[in-house]
Coordinates of C-alpha atoms in Angstrom, one line a residue:
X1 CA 135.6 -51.3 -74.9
X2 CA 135.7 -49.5 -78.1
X3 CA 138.3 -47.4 -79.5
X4 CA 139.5 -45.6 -82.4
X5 CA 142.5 -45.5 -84.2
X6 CA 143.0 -41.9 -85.5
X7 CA 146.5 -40.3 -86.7
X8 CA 148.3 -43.1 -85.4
X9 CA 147.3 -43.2 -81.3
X10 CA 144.3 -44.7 -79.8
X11 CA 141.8 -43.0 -78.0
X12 CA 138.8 -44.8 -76.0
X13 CA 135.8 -44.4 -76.5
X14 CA 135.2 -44.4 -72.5
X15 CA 137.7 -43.0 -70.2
X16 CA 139.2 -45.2 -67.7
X17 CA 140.4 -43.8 -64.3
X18 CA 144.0 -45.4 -64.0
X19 CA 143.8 -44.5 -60.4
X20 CA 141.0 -47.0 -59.7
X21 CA 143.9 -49.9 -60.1
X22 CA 146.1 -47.9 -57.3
X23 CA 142.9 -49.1 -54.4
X24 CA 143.4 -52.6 -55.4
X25 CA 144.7 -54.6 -52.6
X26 CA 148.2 -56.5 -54.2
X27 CA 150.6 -55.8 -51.6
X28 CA 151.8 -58.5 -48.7
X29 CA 150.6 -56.5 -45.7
X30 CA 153.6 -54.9 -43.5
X31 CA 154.8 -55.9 -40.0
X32 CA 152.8 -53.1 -38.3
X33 CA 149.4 -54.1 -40.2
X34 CA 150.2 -57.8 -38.6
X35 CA 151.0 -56.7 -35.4
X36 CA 147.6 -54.5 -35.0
X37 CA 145.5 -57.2 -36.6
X38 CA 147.1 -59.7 -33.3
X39 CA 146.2 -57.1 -31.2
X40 CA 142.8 -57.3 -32.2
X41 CA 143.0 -60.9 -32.0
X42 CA 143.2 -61.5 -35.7
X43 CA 145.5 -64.6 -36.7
X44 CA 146.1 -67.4 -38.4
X45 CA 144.3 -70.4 -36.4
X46 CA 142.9 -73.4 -37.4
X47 CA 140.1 -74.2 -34.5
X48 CA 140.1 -78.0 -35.5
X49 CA 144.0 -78.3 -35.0
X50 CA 143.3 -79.1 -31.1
X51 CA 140.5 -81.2 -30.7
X52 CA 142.5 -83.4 -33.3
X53 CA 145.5 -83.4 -31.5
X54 CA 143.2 -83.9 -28.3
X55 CA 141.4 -86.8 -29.6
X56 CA 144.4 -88.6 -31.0
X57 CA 146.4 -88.5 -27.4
X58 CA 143.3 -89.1 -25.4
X59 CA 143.1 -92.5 -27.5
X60 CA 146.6 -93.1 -27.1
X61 CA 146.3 -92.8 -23.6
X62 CA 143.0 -95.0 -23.3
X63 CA 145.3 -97.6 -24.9
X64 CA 148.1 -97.0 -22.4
X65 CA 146.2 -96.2 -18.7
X66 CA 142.8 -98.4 -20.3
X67 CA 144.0 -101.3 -17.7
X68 CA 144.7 -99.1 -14.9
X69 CA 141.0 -96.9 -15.4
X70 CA 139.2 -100.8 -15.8
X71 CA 140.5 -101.6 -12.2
X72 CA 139.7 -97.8 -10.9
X73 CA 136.1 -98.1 -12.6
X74 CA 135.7 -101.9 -10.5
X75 CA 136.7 -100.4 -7.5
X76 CA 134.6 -98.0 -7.3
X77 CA 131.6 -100.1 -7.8
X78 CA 133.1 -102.9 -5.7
X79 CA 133.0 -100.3 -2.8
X80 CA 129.7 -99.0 -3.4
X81 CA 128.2 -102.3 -3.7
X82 CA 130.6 -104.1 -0.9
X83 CA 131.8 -101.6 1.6
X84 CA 129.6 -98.4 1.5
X85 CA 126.0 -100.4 1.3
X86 CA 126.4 -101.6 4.6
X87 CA 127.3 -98.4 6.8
X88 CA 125.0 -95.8 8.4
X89 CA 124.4 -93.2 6.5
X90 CA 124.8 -90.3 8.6
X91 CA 127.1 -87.2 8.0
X92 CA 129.8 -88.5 9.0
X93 CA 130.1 -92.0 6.9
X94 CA 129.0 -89.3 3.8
X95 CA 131.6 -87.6 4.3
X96 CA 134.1 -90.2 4.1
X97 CA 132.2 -91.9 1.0
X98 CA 132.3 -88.4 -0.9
X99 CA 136.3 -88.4 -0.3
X100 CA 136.9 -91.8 -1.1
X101 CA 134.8 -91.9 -4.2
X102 CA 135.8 -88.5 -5.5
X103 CA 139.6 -89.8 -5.2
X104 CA 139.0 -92.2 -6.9
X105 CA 137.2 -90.7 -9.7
X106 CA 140.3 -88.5 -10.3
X107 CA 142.6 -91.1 -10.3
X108 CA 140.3 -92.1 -13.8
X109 CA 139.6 -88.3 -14.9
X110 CA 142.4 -86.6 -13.9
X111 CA 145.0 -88.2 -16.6
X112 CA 142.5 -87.0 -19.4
X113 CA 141.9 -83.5 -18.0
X114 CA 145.5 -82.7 -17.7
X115 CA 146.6 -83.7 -21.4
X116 CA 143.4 -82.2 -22.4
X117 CA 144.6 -78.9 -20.8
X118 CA 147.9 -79.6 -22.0
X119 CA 147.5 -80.0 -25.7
X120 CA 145.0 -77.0 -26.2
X121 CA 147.9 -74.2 -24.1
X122 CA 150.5 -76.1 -26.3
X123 CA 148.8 -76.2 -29.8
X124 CA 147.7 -72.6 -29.7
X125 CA 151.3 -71.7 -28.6
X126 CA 152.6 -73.3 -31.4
X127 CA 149.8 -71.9 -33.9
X128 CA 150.0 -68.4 -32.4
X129 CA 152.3 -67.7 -29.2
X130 CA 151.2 -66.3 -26.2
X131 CA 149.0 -63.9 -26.8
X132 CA 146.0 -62.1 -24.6
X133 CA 142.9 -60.0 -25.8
X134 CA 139.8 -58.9 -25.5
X135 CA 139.1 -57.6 -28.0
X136 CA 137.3 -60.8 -29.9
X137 CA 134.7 -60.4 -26.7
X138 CA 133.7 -56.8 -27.3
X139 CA 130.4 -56.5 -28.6
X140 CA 130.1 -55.2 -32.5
X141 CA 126.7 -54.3 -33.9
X142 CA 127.4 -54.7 -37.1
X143 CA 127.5 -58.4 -36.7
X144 CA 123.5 -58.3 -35.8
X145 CA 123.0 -56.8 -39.0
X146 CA 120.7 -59.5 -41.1
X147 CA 121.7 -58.7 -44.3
X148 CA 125.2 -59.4 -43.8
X149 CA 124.9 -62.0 -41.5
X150 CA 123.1 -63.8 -44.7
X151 CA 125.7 -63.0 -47.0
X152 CA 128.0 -64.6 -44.6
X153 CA 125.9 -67.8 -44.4
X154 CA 125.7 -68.0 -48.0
X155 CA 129.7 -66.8 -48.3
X156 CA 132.3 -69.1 -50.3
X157 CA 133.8 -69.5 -46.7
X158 CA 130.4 -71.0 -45.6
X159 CA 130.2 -72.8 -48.1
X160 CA 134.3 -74.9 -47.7
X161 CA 133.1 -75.4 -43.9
X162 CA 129.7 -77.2 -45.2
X163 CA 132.4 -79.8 -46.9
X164 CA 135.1 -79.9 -44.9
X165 CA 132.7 -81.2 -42.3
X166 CA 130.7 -83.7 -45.0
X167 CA 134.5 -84.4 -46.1
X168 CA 135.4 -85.5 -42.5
X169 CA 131.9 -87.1 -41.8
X170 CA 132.4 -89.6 -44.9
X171 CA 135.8 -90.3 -43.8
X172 CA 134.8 -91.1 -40.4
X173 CA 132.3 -93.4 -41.4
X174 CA 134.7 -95.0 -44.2
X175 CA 137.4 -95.7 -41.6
X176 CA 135.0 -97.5 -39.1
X177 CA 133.7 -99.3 -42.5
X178 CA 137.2 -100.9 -42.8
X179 CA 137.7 -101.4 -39.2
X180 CA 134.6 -103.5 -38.5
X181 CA 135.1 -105.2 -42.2
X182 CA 138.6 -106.4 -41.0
X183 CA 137.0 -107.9 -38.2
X184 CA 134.1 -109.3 -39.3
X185 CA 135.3 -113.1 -39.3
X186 CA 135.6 -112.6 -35.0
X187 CA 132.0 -110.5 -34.8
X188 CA 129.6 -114.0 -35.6
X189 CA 132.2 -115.6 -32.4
X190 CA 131.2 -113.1 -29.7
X191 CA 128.1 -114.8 -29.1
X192 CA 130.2 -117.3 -28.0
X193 CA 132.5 -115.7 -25.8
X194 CA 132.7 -114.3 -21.9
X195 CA 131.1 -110.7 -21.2
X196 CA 135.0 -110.3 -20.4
X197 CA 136.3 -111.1 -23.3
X198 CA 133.3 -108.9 -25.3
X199 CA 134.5 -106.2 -23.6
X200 CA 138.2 -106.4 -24.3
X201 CA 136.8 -107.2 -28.6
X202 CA 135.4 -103.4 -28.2
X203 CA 137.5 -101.4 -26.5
X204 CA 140.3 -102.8 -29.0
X205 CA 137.9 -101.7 -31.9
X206 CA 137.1 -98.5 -30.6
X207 CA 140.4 -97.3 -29.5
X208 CA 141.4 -98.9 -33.2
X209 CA 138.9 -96.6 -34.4
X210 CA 139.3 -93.5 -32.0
X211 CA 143.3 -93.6 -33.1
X212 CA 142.8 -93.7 -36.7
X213 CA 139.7 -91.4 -36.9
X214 CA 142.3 -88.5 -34.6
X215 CA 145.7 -89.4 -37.2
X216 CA 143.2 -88.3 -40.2
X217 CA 141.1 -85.2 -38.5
X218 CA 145.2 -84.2 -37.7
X219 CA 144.9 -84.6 -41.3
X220 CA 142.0 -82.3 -42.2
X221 CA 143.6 -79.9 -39.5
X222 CA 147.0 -79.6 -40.7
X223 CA 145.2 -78.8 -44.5
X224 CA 142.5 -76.4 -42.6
X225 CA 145.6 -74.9 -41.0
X226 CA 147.2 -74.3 -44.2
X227 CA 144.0 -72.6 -45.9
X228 CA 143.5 -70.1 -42.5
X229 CA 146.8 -68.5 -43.5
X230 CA 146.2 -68.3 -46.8
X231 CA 142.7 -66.8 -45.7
X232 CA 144.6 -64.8 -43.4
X233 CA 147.1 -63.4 -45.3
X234 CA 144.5 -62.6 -47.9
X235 CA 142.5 -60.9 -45.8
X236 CA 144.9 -58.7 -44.8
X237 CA 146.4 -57.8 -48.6
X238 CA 147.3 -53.9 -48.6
X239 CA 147.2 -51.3 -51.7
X240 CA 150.0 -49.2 -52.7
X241 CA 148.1 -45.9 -51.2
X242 CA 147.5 -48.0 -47.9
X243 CA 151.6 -48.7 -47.5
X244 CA 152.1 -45.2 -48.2
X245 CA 149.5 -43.9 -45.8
X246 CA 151.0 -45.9 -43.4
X247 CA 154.5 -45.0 -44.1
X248 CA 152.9 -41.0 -43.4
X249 CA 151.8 -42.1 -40.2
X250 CA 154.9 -43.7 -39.0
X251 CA 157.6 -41.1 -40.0
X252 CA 155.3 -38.2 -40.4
X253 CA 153.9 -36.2 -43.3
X254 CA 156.8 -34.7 -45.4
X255 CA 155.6 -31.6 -45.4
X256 CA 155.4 -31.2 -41.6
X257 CA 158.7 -32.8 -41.4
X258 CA 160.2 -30.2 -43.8
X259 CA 158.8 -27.4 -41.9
X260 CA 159.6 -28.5 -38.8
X261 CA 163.6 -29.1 -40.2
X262 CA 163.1 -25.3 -41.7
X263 CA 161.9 -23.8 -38.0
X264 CA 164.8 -25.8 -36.6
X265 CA 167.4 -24.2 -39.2
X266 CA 165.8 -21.1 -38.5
X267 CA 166.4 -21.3 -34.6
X268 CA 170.0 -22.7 -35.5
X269 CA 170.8 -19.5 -37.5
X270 CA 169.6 -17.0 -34.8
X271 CA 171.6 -18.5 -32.0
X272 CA 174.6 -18.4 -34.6
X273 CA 174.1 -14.7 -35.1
X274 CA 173.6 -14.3 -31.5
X275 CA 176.9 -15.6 -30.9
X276 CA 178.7 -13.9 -33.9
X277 CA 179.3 -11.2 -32.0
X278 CA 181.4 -12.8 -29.4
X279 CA 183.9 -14.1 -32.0
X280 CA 188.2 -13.0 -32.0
X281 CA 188.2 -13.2 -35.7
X282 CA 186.3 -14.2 -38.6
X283 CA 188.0 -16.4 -41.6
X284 CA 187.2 -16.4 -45.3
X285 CA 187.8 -17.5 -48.9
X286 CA 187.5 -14.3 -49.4
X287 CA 183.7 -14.7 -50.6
X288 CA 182.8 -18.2 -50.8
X289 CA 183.2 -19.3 -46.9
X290 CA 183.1 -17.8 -43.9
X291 CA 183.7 -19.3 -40.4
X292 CA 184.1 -17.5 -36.8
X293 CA 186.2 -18.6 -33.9
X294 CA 186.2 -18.0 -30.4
X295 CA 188.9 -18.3 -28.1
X296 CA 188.4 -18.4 -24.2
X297 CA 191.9 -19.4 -22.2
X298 CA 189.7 -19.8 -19.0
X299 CA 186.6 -21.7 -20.2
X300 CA 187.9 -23.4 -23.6
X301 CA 190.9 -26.5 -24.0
X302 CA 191.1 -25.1 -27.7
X303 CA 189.2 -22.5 -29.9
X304 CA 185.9 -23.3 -31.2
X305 CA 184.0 -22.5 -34.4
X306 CA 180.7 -20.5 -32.9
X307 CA 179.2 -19.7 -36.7
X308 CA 180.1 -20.7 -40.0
X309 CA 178.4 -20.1 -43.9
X310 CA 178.8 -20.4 -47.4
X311 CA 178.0 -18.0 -50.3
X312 CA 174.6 -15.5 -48.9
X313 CA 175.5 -17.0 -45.6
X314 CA 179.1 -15.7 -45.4
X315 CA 178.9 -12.9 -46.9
X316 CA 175.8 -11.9 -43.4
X317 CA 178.6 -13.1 -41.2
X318 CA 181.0 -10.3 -42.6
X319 CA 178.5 -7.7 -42.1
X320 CA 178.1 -8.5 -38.8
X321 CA 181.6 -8.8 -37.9
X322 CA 182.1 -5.7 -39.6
X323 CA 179.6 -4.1 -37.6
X324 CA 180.9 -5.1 -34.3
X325 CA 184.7 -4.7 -35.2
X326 CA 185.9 -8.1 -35.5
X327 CA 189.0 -8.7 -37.4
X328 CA 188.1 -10.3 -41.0
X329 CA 191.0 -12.5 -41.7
X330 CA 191.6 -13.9 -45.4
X331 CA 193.1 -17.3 -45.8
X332 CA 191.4 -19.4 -48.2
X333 CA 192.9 -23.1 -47.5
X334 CA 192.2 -22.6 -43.5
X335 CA 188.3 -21.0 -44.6
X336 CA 187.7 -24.3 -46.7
X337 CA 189.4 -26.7 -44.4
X338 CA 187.8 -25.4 -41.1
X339 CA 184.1 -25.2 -43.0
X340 CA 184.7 -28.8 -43.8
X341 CA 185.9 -30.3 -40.9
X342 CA 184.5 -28.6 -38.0
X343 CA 180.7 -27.8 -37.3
X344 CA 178.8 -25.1 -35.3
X345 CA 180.1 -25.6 -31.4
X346 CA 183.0 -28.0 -32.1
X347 CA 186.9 -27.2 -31.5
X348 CA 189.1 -27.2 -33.6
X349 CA 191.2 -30.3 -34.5
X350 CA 194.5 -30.8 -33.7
X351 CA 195.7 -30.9 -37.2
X352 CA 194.8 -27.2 -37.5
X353 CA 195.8 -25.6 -34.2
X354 CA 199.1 -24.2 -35.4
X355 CA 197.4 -22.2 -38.1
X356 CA 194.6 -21.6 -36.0
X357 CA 197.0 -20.5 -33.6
X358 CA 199.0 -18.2 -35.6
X359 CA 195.8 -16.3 -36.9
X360 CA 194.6 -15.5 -33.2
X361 CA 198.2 -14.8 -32.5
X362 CA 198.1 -12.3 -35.2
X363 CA 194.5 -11.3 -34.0
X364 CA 195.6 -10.5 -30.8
X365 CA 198.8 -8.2 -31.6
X366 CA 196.2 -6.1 -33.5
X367 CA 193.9 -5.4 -30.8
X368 CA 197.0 -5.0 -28.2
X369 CA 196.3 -7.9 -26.0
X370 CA 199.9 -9.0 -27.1
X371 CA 203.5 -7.7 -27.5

């Protein structure tokens, strides 16, 4: 950017907008942008995380409950071949056969359905709590727009999935490289061995395989985990004006607030003048402070302050008591101490009754309601 230099302060060449840098989005977003991004289903979740998890404890169970399926798996066939081959079919052996066979089919698929289930409620608790929506279901037409649906295929986020999955496809294949290298001294012997004992060779390979394959996609996952909430506290960065905006919209604009704080004064004030009139006596400074009590033996435990003002304020309330004949009292330590102490509708505090009580007492000898 050029610029000159001329009587000692530079000057561009090309004005820059300062206010440009206020839109850019530097802030950590605020509690209220997270919590409406998780109502709209937004959060940080890594989609690998439980078919991992759900692959490694399905192995682990396959190495556990392998024995237990093997014997399942036999009788079932031993029963279809054996038992069920030589009764009538007719709706009622069918019916038994369905029963039997479906039984035992649980007994094999059960056990992996239930930690299947399991794992997937349990990882995305942990990932994002409980948490219900639609709103991921609605349809958006935006996302059938072709132009931006290429810019997303071509996107750097397109672009990390492409090798995260290469990444995990060599690894896959590298692991099952060194699983079938440490046994190749036993594969040139299983020519020689039982069908049984063939078997038993690859199910101990492949669950070898199955468990170490899950322990590095938990791997991948746990990294992929860490880059969505990057991702998704990136995403959801805020500018200054945006914090501010919101900060307007959850407290209110200032200047409404202020106005509606000035109508609320301005009720305040009329209902104190609307009272005033009802006042035994009115205390000043003589010019400073004003405050009016009221006394009522039959409704009131102690007298009450019904208005009170400073400066402009004080000097209305002595035109009104004036004008309705109240007695105007001057005692300037009671004025200050009763303006400080006591608001609009409170009584008096016991610290001040006695002089409280002598003014009124005075008061009250004036207008002949005393001897």
């Amino acid at each position: 950017m050029a610029r000159e230099i001329t009587n000692k302060r530079i000057r561009f060449a090309y004005p820059v907008d300062l206010q440009f840098f206020n839109g850019e989005k530097t802030e950590k977003a605020t509690p209220k942008k997270k919590q409406d991004a998780r109502k709209k289903g937004q959060v940080a979740k890594s989609s690998e995380l439980s078919p991992a998890v759900s692959l490694t404890a399905f192995f682990f169970l396959l190495m556990m409950l392998g024995p237990g399926m093997l014997e399942n798996f036999q009788n079932i066939f031993r029963e279809a071949l054996i038992t069920y081959s030589s009764w009538q079919v007719n709706e009622e052996n069918l019916k038994v056969i369905t029963m039997q066979m479906a039984f035992a089919a649980a007994k094999i698929v059960g056990p992996v359905l239930a930690l299947s289930l399991v794992i997937a409620l349990a990882v995305n608790y942990m990932q994002v709590g409980w948490l219900f929506t639609t709103e991921p279901l609605k349809l958006k037409l935006d996302k059938l727009d072709p132009i931006k649906g290429a810019k997303r295929f071509f996107s750097l986020r397109s672009i990390v999935e492409l090798l995260k999955s290469l990444l995990k496809i060599s690894a896959g294949i590298f692991v099952a490289y060194l699983i079938l290298w440490d046994a190749k001294e036993q594969l040139p012997q299983l020519s020689l061995l039982s069908l049984g004992s063939v078997l038993t060779f690859a199910a101990d390979a492949i669950v070898k395989l199955g468990i170490f394959v899950g322990v590095l996609l938990l791997v991948f996952a746990a990294m992929d985990y860490g880059y969505q909430r990057y991702e998704y506290e990136k995403n959801l960065r805020m500018s200054k004006q945006d914090i501010k905006d919101e900060h307007k919209q959850a407290e209110g604009d200032p200047l409404i607030k202020s106005k509606i704080r000035q109508r609320q004064r301005s009720m305040a004030l009329r209902r104190m003048m609307q009272e005033l009139p009802k006042a035994d006596v009115v205390i000043t400074n003589p010019t400073h402070f004003a405050v009016a009590i009221r006394y009522d033996a039959q409704s009131m435990s102690a007298p009450t302050v019904i208005a009170k003002g400073q400066d402009y304020m004080a000097l209305k309330i002595r035109e009104i008591a004036k004008k309705h004949h109240i007695v105007i009292m001057e005692n300037k330590p009671l004025a200050r101490a009763l303006y400080n102490q006591v608001e609009i509708g409170q009584q008096i505090p016991e610290e001040l009754f006695k002089a409280v009580a002598e003014v009124l007492a005075y008061v009250y000898r004036l207008q002949g309601k005393v001897k």
